[in-house]
Amino acid sequence: MINQLLCIGSVAFDSIETPFGKVNKTLGGSATYFSLASSIFYPTSVIAVVGDDFNPPSASRRSGFDVFKKHKIDISGVKKHKGKTFHWSGKYHFDMNTRDTLKTELGVFANFKPKLNESHKNAKFIFLGNIQPKLQLEVLNQITKPKLIGLDTMNFWIETARKDLLEVIKQIDLLIINDAEARQLTNEHNLLKSAKKILPLMHNNYTFVRPHKSVIRKNPILIIKQGEHGLMLFQGKNIFNLPGFPLEDVVDPTGAGDSFAGALMGYLAKTNDLSWENLKKACLIGSMVASFNVEGMGIKNLTNLNHKKINNRLQIFKKQFS
Ligand code: AMP
């Protein structure tokens, strides 16, 4: 079966400190969280690079390619180069909604030039996960038959690569960012006003022609995540406001955004349905998966998640509306 869901993003070592725990150089990265979540729903391929410190033979820590293989994630597009694996380090404040990035060390990502194989080029669902916008563009330029191109980014890239980022935003169908990033991107405090400024940035008012002249969907989609408070989905004049799943024990919010995006894109790829109703459903599924992710440290909870657990939580969540 040809994998139709392709994701580029970081495969990283993360050092995380929360008020409830601390881990050093554990496997993380936007593409890791994304693919672990998306592969629950649909076969996923990852494009990334790691250093020669990845999967060290004597390491006792969880790292390396085994996790991906166990989840049947296609890592033929993950290259190993001489140098250091991307390393991110972050510390969460007591409210767990805010965090400080202590380190972003690009390592081998700094000089990475992704080259897609034929099967990857033909992917229909593409997610440009959080990584340098220049790399996101390089992947975008090689894609030939996209049905839906999603994008995630973060404050680091809005600050350091805004021009490139706006170039990517022009060419995508779905943007997933958090509230602080939406405010930072538009200089607008109110999220409805911010959304009104972001949507026209996408598709350059529909006049942009992608390389390969691939289909450009009208009606770009925007999702603004609000951490524990849920999210807002926008398309044209439609707005959907989804509360977060109430949790007592949030252990580590790292990867909440990526696992949300992974489950959402995986569900959309599986159902192959981009109607407004199905987009809302995909947001619900994404939100349930992200809620499991934040209840464990690092990627732990994503590695043993399944449809049964997700559906049970979905039923509990839906009860509050009946
Ligand atoms: P999230 O909590 O959803 O924002 O995702 C956190 C993940 O993103 C961590 O596993 C990091 O390794 C990764 N990450 C952090 N900063 C960056 C960055 N500037 N570019 C790409 N990935 C990043």
CSV table of C-alpha atoms and ligand atoms in Angstrom, one decimal:
chain,number,residue,atom,x,y,z
A,1,MET,CA,0.0,0.0,0.0
A,2,ILE,CA,1.4,3.4,-0.9
A,3,ASN,CA,1.6,5.6,2.1
A,4,GLN,CA,-0.4,8.7,1.5
A,5,LEU,CA,0.3,10.6,4.7
A,6,LEU,CA,3.7,12.2,4.8
A,7,CYS,CA,5.1,14.3,7.5
A,8,ILE,CA,8.3,16.4,7.8
A,9,GLY,CA,9.4,17.6,11.2
A,10,SER,CA,12.0,17.2,13.9
A,11,VAL,CA,13.1,13.9,15.3
A,12,ALA,CA,14.8,15.0,18.4
A,13,PHE,CA,16.2,14.4,21.8
A,14,ASP,CA,14.2,16.4,24.3
A,15,SER,CA,15.2,17.4,27.8
A,16,ILE,CA,12.0,18.3,29.7
A,17,GLU,CA,11.3,19.7,33.1
A,18,THR,CA,7.8,20.0,34.5
A,19,PRO,CA,6.7,20.6,38.1
A,20,PHE,CA,6.1,16.9,38.3
A,21,GLY,CA,9.1,15.3,36.6
A,22,LYS,CA,12.3,15.6,34.6
A,23,VAL,CA,13.7,13.7,31.7
A,24,ASN,CA,17.0,14.1,29.9
A,25,LYS,CA,17.5,13.5,26.2
A,26,THR,CA,14.5,11.3,25.6
A,27,LEU,CA,13.1,10.6,22.1
A,28,GLY,CA,10.9,13.5,21.0
A,29,GLY,CA,10.5,15.9,18.1
A,30,SER,CA,7.5,17.2,16.2
A,31,ALA,CA,7.6,14.4,13.6
A,32,THR,CA,7.9,11.7,16.3
A,33,TYR,CA,4.8,12.9,18.2
A,34,PHE,CA,2.9,13.5,15.0
A,35,SER,CA,3.6,10.1,13.4
A,36,LEU,CA,3.0,8.1,16.6
A,37,ALA,CA,-0.5,9.7,16.7
A,38,SER,CA,-1.3,9.6,13.0
A,39,SER,CA,-0.2,6.0,12.5
A,40,ILE,CA,-3.0,4.9,14.9
A,41,PHE,CA,-5.3,5.9,12.0
A,42,TYR,CA,-3.3,5.8,8.8
A,43,PRO,CA,0.1,4.6,7.5
A,44,THR,CA,2.5,7.4,7.9
A,45,SER,CA,5.9,8.3,6.4
A,46,VAL,CA,8.4,10.6,8.1
A,47,ILE,CA,11.0,12.8,6.4
A,48,ALA,CA,13.7,13.9,8.8
A,49,VAL,CA,17.4,13.6,9.7
A,50,VAL,CA,19.1,12.4,12.8
A,51,GLY,CA,22.7,12.5,13.9
A,52,ASP,CA,25.1,9.6,14.5
A,53,ASP,CA,24.4,9.9,18.2
A,54,PHE,CA,20.9,8.5,17.5
A,55,ASN,CA,20.4,4.9,18.7
A,56,PRO,CA,23.7,4.6,20.5
A,57,PRO,CA,24.5,0.8,21.0
A,58,SER,CA,24.9,0.9,24.7
A,59,ALA,CA,22.1,3.4,25.5
A,60,SER,CA,19.6,2.3,28.1
A,61,ARG,CA,17.4,5.3,27.4
A,62,ARG,CA,14.5,4.9,25.0
A,63,SER,CA,15.7,6.3,21.7
A,64,GLY,CA,16.4,5.3,18.2
A,65,PHE,CA,14.3,3.8,15.3
A,66,ASP,CA,12.7,0.9,17.2
A,67,VAL,CA,9.8,3.0,18.3
A,68,PHE,CA,8.9,4.0,14.8
A,69,LYS,CA,9.4,0.4,13.5
A,70,LYS,CA,7.1,-1.0,16.2
A,71,HIS,CA,4.4,1.4,15.1
A,72,LYS,CA,5.0,0.5,11.4
A,73,ILE,CA,5.9,4.1,10.6
A,74,ASP,CA,7.8,4.4,7.3
A,75,ILE,CA,11.2,5.8,8.1
A,76,SER,CA,12.8,5.3,4.7
A,77,GLY,CA,12.9,9.1,4.5
A,78,VAL,CA,14.7,9.5,7.9
A,79,LYS,CA,18.4,10.0,7.1
A,80,LYS,CA,21.3,9.6,9.5
A,81,HIS,CA,24.1,12.2,9.1
A,82,LYS,CA,27.4,12.7,10.8
A,83,GLY,CA,26.7,15.2,13.7
A,84,LYS,CA,24.3,15.7,16.5
A,85,THR,CA,20.6,15.0,16.6
A,86,PHE,CA,18.3,18.0,17.1
A,87,HIS,CA,18.1,18.7,20.8
A,88,TRP,CA,15.3,20.7,22.4
A,89,SER,CA,15.1,21.6,26.1
A,90,GLY,CA,12.1,23.2,27.8
A,91,LYS,CA,10.8,24.0,31.3
A,92,TYR,CA,7.2,24.3,32.2
A,93,HIS,CA,5.8,26.8,34.6
A,94,PHE,CA,3.5,25.7,37.5
A,95,ASP,CA,0.3,26.4,35.4
A,96,MET,CA,1.7,24.0,32.7
A,97,ASN,CA,0.2,26.3,30.0
A,98,THR,CA,3.4,28.2,29.6
A,99,ARG,CA,6.9,27.0,29.1
A,100,ASP,CA,10.4,28.4,28.5
A,101,THR,CA,12.5,27.0,25.8
A,102,LEU,CA,16.0,26.6,27.3
A,103,LYS,CA,17.8,25.2,24.2
A,104,THR,CA,17.1,24.7,20.5
A,105,GLU,CA,20.1,23.0,19.0
A,106,LEU,CA,19.4,22.2,15.3
A,107,GLY,CA,22.4,19.8,14.9
A,108,VAL,CA,22.2,17.9,11.6
A,109,PHE,CA,18.9,19.7,10.7
A,110,ALA,CA,20.9,22.9,10.1
A,111,ASN,CA,22.2,21.6,6.7
A,112,PHE,CA,19.5,19.0,5.9
A,113,LYS,CA,18.3,19.0,2.2
A,114,PRO,CA,15.3,16.5,2.0
A,115,LYS,CA,15.1,14.6,-1.2
A,116,LEU,CA,11.7,12.8,-1.6
A,117,ASN,CA,11.4,9.4,-3.3
A,118,GLU,CA,8.7,8.8,-5.9
A,119,SER,CA,6.2,7.3,-3.4
A,120,HIS,CA,6.7,10.2,-0.9
A,121,LYS,CA,6.3,12.8,-3.8
A,122,ASN,CA,2.9,11.2,-4.5
A,123,ALA,CA,1.5,11.6,-1.0
A,124,LYS,CA,-2.0,13.0,-0.8
A,125,PHE,CA,-2.0,14.2,2.8
A,126,ILE,CA,1.1,16.1,3.8
A,127,PHE,CA,1.9,17.6,7.1
A,128,LEU,CA,4.7,20.2,7.3
A,129,GLY,CA,5.4,19.8,11.0
A,130,ASN,CA,7.3,22.2,13.2
A,131,ILE,CA,10.8,22.7,11.6
A,132,GLN,CA,12.7,25.4,9.7
A,133,PRO,CA,10.2,26.9,7.1
A,134,LYS,CA,13.0,26.6,4.5
A,135,LEU,CA,12.8,22.8,4.9
A,136,GLN,CA,9.0,22.8,4.8
A,137,LEU,CA,9.3,24.7,1.5
A,138,GLU,CA,11.8,22.2,0.1
A,139,VAL,CA,9.3,19.4,0.8
A,140,LEU,CA,6.4,21.3,-0.5
A,141,ASN,CA,8.2,22.0,-3.8
A,142,GLN,CA,8.7,18.2,-4.4
A,143,ILE,CA,5.1,17.2,-3.7
A,144,THR,CA,3.1,16.4,-6.9
A,145,LYS,CA,-0.5,15.3,-5.9
A,146,PRO,CA,-1.5,16.9,-2.6
A,147,LYS,CA,-5.1,16.7,-1.5
A,148,LEU,CA,-4.5,18.5,1.8
A,149,ILE,CA,-1.3,20.2,3.1
A,150,GLY,CA,-1.2,21.0,6.8
A,151,LEU,CA,1.3,23.2,8.6
A,152,ASP,CA,2.5,23.7,12.1
A,153,THR,CA,5.1,26.1,13.4
A,154,MET,CA,6.1,27.8,16.6
A,155,ASN,CA,7.3,31.1,18.1
A,156,PHE,CA,10.9,30.2,17.4
A,157,TRP,CA,10.3,30.2,13.6
A,158,ILE,CA,7.9,33.2,13.7
A,159,GLU,CA,10.7,35.2,15.3
A,160,THR,CA,13.7,33.9,13.3
A,161,ALA,CA,12.3,33.0,9.9
A,162,ARG,CA,9.1,35.0,9.4
A,163,LYS,CA,9.6,35.8,5.7
A,164,ASP,CA,10.1,32.1,4.8
A,165,LEU,CA,7.2,31.1,7.0
A,166,LEU,CA,4.8,33.5,5.2
A,167,GLU,CA,5.9,32.0,1.9
A,168,VAL,CA,4.9,28.5,3.2
A,169,ILE,CA,1.6,29.7,4.7
A,170,LYS,CA,0.7,31.0,1.2
A,171,GLN,CA,0.8,27.5,-0.2
A,172,ILE,CA,-1.1,25.4,2.4
A,173,ASP,CA,-4.7,24.3,3.1
A,174,LEU,CA,-4.6,23.9,6.8
A,175,LEU,CA,-2.7,25.9,9.5
A,176,ILE,CA,-2.6,24.6,13.1
A,177,ILE,CA,-1.1,27.0,15.6
A,178,ASN,CA,-1.6,27.9,19.2
A,179,ASP,CA,-3.2,31.1,20.6
A,180,ALA,CA,0.2,32.8,21.5
A,181,GLU,CA,1.5,32.0,18.0
A,182,ALA,CA,-1.6,33.4,16.3
A,183,ARG,CA,-1.2,36.6,18.4
A,184,GLN,CA,2.5,36.8,17.5
A,185,LEU,CA,1.9,36.3,13.8
A,186,THR,CA,-0.8,39.0,13.5
A,187,ASN,CA,-0.1,41.3,16.4
A,188,GLU,CA,-3.7,41.0,17.3
A,189,HIS,CA,-4.8,40.0,20.8
A,190,ASN,CA,-8.3,38.9,20.0
A,191,LEU,CA,-8.3,35.4,18.4
A,192,LEU,CA,-11.3,36.0,16.1
A,193,LYS,CA,-9.7,39.1,14.8
A,194,SER,CA,-6.4,37.3,14.5
A,195,ALA,CA,-8.1,34.4,12.5
A,196,LYS,CA,-9.5,37.0,10.1
A,197,LYS,CA,-6.0,38.2,9.4
A,198,ILE,CA,-4.5,34.7,9.1
A,199,LEU,CA,-6.9,33.1,6.7
A,200,PRO,CA,-6.2,35.6,3.8
A,201,LEU,CA,-2.5,34.9,4.2
A,202,MET,CA,-3.2,31.3,3.0
A,203,HIS,CA,-3.3,30.6,-0.7
A,204,ASN,CA,-2.4,34.2,-1.4
A,205,ASN,CA,-6.1,34.9,-2.2
A,206,TYR,CA,-6.1,31.7,-4.4
A,207,THR,CA,-3.9,33.1,-7.1
A,208,PHE,CA,-0.8,31.2,-6.2
A,209,VAL,CA,0.2,28.3,-8.5
A,210,ARG,CA,2.2,25.6,-6.8
A,211,PRO,CA,5.1,24.0,-8.5
A,212,HIS,CA,3.6,21.0,-10.4
A,213,LYS,CA,0.4,23.1,-10.7
A,214,SER,CA,-1.2,20.8,-8.1
A,215,VAL,CA,-4.8,21.4,-7.1
A,216,ILE,CA,-5.3,24.3,-4.8
A,217,ARG,CA,-8.2,23.9,-2.5
A,218,LYS,CA,-10.4,26.9,-1.8
A,219,ASN,CA,-11.5,27.7,1.7
A,220,PRO,CA,-8.4,27.4,3.7
A,221,ILE,CA,-8.7,25.9,7.2
A,222,LEU,CA,-7.3,27.4,10.4
A,223,ILE,CA,-7.1,25.8,13.8
A,224,ILE,CA,-6.1,27.8,16.8
A,225,LYS,CA,-5.2,25.6,19.8
A,226,GLN,CA,-5.7,27.0,23.3
A,227,GLY,CA,-4.0,24.4,25.5
A,228,GLU,CA,-6.3,23.0,28.2
A,229,HIS,CA,-9.0,25.4,27.1
A,230,GLY,CA,-9.6,23.6,23.8
A,231,LEU,CA,-9.4,25.0,20.3
A,232,MET,CA,-11.2,27.0,17.6
A,233,LEU,CA,-11.6,25.8,14.0
A,234,PHE,CA,-12.2,28.3,11.3
A,235,GLN,CA,-13.1,27.9,7.6
A,236,GLY,CA,-14.7,30.7,5.6
A,237,LYS,CA,-17.5,32.1,7.9
A,238,ASN,CA,-17.7,28.8,9.9
A,239,ILE,CA,-16.4,28.7,13.4
A,240,PHE,CA,-16.3,25.7,15.7
A,241,ASN,CA,-15.3,26.1,19.4
A,242,LEU,CA,-14.3,22.9,21.1
A,243,PRO,CA,-13.5,22.7,24.9
A,244,GLY,CA,-10.6,20.6,26.1
A,245,PHE,CA,-11.1,17.3,27.7
A,246,PRO,CA,-11.0,18.0,31.5
A,247,LEU,CA,-7.9,16.2,33.1
A,248,GLU,CA,-6.8,16.0,36.7
A,249,ASP,CA,-3.3,14.9,36.0
A,250,VAL,CA,-1.4,16.7,33.4
A,251,VAL,CA,2.2,15.4,33.6
A,252,ASP,CA,3.9,16.8,30.5
A,253,PRO,CA,2.3,19.0,27.8
A,254,THR,CA,5.2,18.4,25.3
A,255,GLY,CA,3.9,17.2,22.0
A,256,ALA,CA,0.3,18.0,22.7
A,257,GLY,CA,0.1,20.1,19.5
A,258,ASP,CA,1.9,17.5,17.4
A,259,SER,CA,-0.1,14.6,18.6
A,260,PHE,CA,-3.3,16.6,18.1
A,261,ALA,CA,-2.2,17.3,14.5
A,262,GLY,CA,-1.2,13.7,13.9
A,263,ALA,CA,-4.5,12.2,15.0
A,264,LEU,CA,-6.4,14.9,13.1
A,265,MET,CA,-4.5,14.3,9.8
A,266,GLY,CA,-4.5,10.6,10.3
A,267,TYR,CA,-8.3,10.6,10.7
A,268,LEU,CA,-8.7,12.9,7.7
A,269,ALA,CA,-6.5,10.6,5.6
A,270,LYS,CA,-8.4,7.5,6.7
A,271,THR,CA,-11.8,9.0,6.1
A,272,ASN,CA,-10.7,10.9,2.9
A,273,ASP,CA,-13.5,13.4,3.7
A,274,LEU,CA,-12.7,17.2,4.1
A,275,SER,CA,-16.3,18.3,4.8
A,276,TRP,CA,-16.9,20.8,7.6
A,277,GLU,CA,-18.7,18.1,9.6
A,278,ASN,CA,-15.7,15.7,9.3
A,279,LEU,CA,-13.2,18.5,10.1
A,280,LYS,CA,-15.1,19.0,13.4
A,281,LYS,CA,-15.0,15.2,14.1
A,282,ALA,CA,-11.2,15.2,13.3
A,283,CYS,CA,-10.7,18.0,15.8
A,284,LEU,CA,-12.5,15.9,18.4
A,285,ILE,CA,-10.4,12.9,17.7
A,286,GLY,CA,-7.2,15.0,17.8
A,287,SER,CA,-8.1,16.5,21.1
A,288,MET,CA,-8.8,13.1,22.7
A,289,VAL,CA,-5.4,11.8,21.5
A,290,ALA,CA,-3.6,14.9,22.7
A,291,SER,CA,-5.3,14.5,26.1
A,292,PHE,CA,-3.7,11.0,26.5
A,293,ASN,CA,-0.4,12.3,25.5
A,294,VAL,CA,-0.2,15.0,28.2
A,295,GLU,CA,-1.0,12.5,30.9
A,296,GLY,CA,2.4,10.9,30.5
A,297,MET,CA,6.0,12.0,30.3
A,298,GLY,CA,7.4,12.4,26.7
A,299,ILE,CA,6.0,10.0,24.1
A,300,LYS,CA,5.2,7.3,26.7
A,301,ASN,CA,1.4,7.4,26.4
A,302,LEU,CA,1.3,7.5,22.6
A,303,THR,CA,3.2,4.3,22.4
A,304,ASN,CA,0.4,2.3,24.0
A,305,LEU,CA,-2.7,4.1,22.7
A,306,ASN,CA,-5.4,2.4,20.7
A,307,HIS,CA,-8.8,3.0,19.1
A,308,LYS,CA,-10.6,1.5,22.1
A,309,LYS,CA,-9.1,3.9,24.6
A,310,ILE,CA,-9.7,6.8,22.2
A,311,ASN,CA,-13.4,5.9,21.6
A,312,ASN,CA,-14.0,5.4,25.3
A,313,ARG,CA,-12.8,8.8,26.1
A,314,LEU,CA,-14.7,10.3,23.2
A,315,GLN,CA,-18.0,8.8,24.7
A,316,ILE,CA,-17.2,10.3,28.1
A,317,PHE,CA,-16.4,13.7,26.5
A,318,LYS,CA,-19.7,13.6,24.4
A,319,LYS,CA,-21.8,12.9,27.5
A,320,GLN,CA,-21.4,16.5,28.7
A,321,PHE,CA,-23.4,17.7,25.6
A,322,SER,CA,-26.3,15.3,25.8
B,1,AMP,P1,4.8,20.9,21.1
B,1,AMP,O1,4.8,20.7,22.6
B,1,AMP,O2,3.6,20.3,20.4
B,1,AMP,O3,5.1,22.3,20.7
B,1,AMP,O4,6.0,20.1,20.5
B,1,AMP,C1,7.2,19.9,21.2
B,1,AMP,C2,8.2,19.1,20.3
B,1,AMP,O5,8.6,20.0,19.3
B,1,AMP,C3,9.4,18.6,21.1
B,1,AMP,O6,9.4,17.2,21.0
B,1,AMP,C4,10.6,19.3,20.4
B,1,AMP,O7,11.6,18.4,20.1
B,1,AMP,C5,10.0,19.9,19.2
B,1,AMP,N1,10.5,21.2,18.9
B,1,AMP,C6,10.7,22.2,19.8
B,1,AMP,N2,11.2,23.3,19.3
B,1,AMP,C7,11.3,23.0,17.9
B,1,AMP,C8,11.7,23.8,16.8
B,1,AMP,N3,12.1,25.1,16.9
B,1,AMP,N4,11.6,23.2,15.6
B,1,AMP,C9,11.2,21.9,15.5
B,1,AMP,N5,10.8,21.2,16.5
B,1,AMP,C10,10.8,21.7,17.7
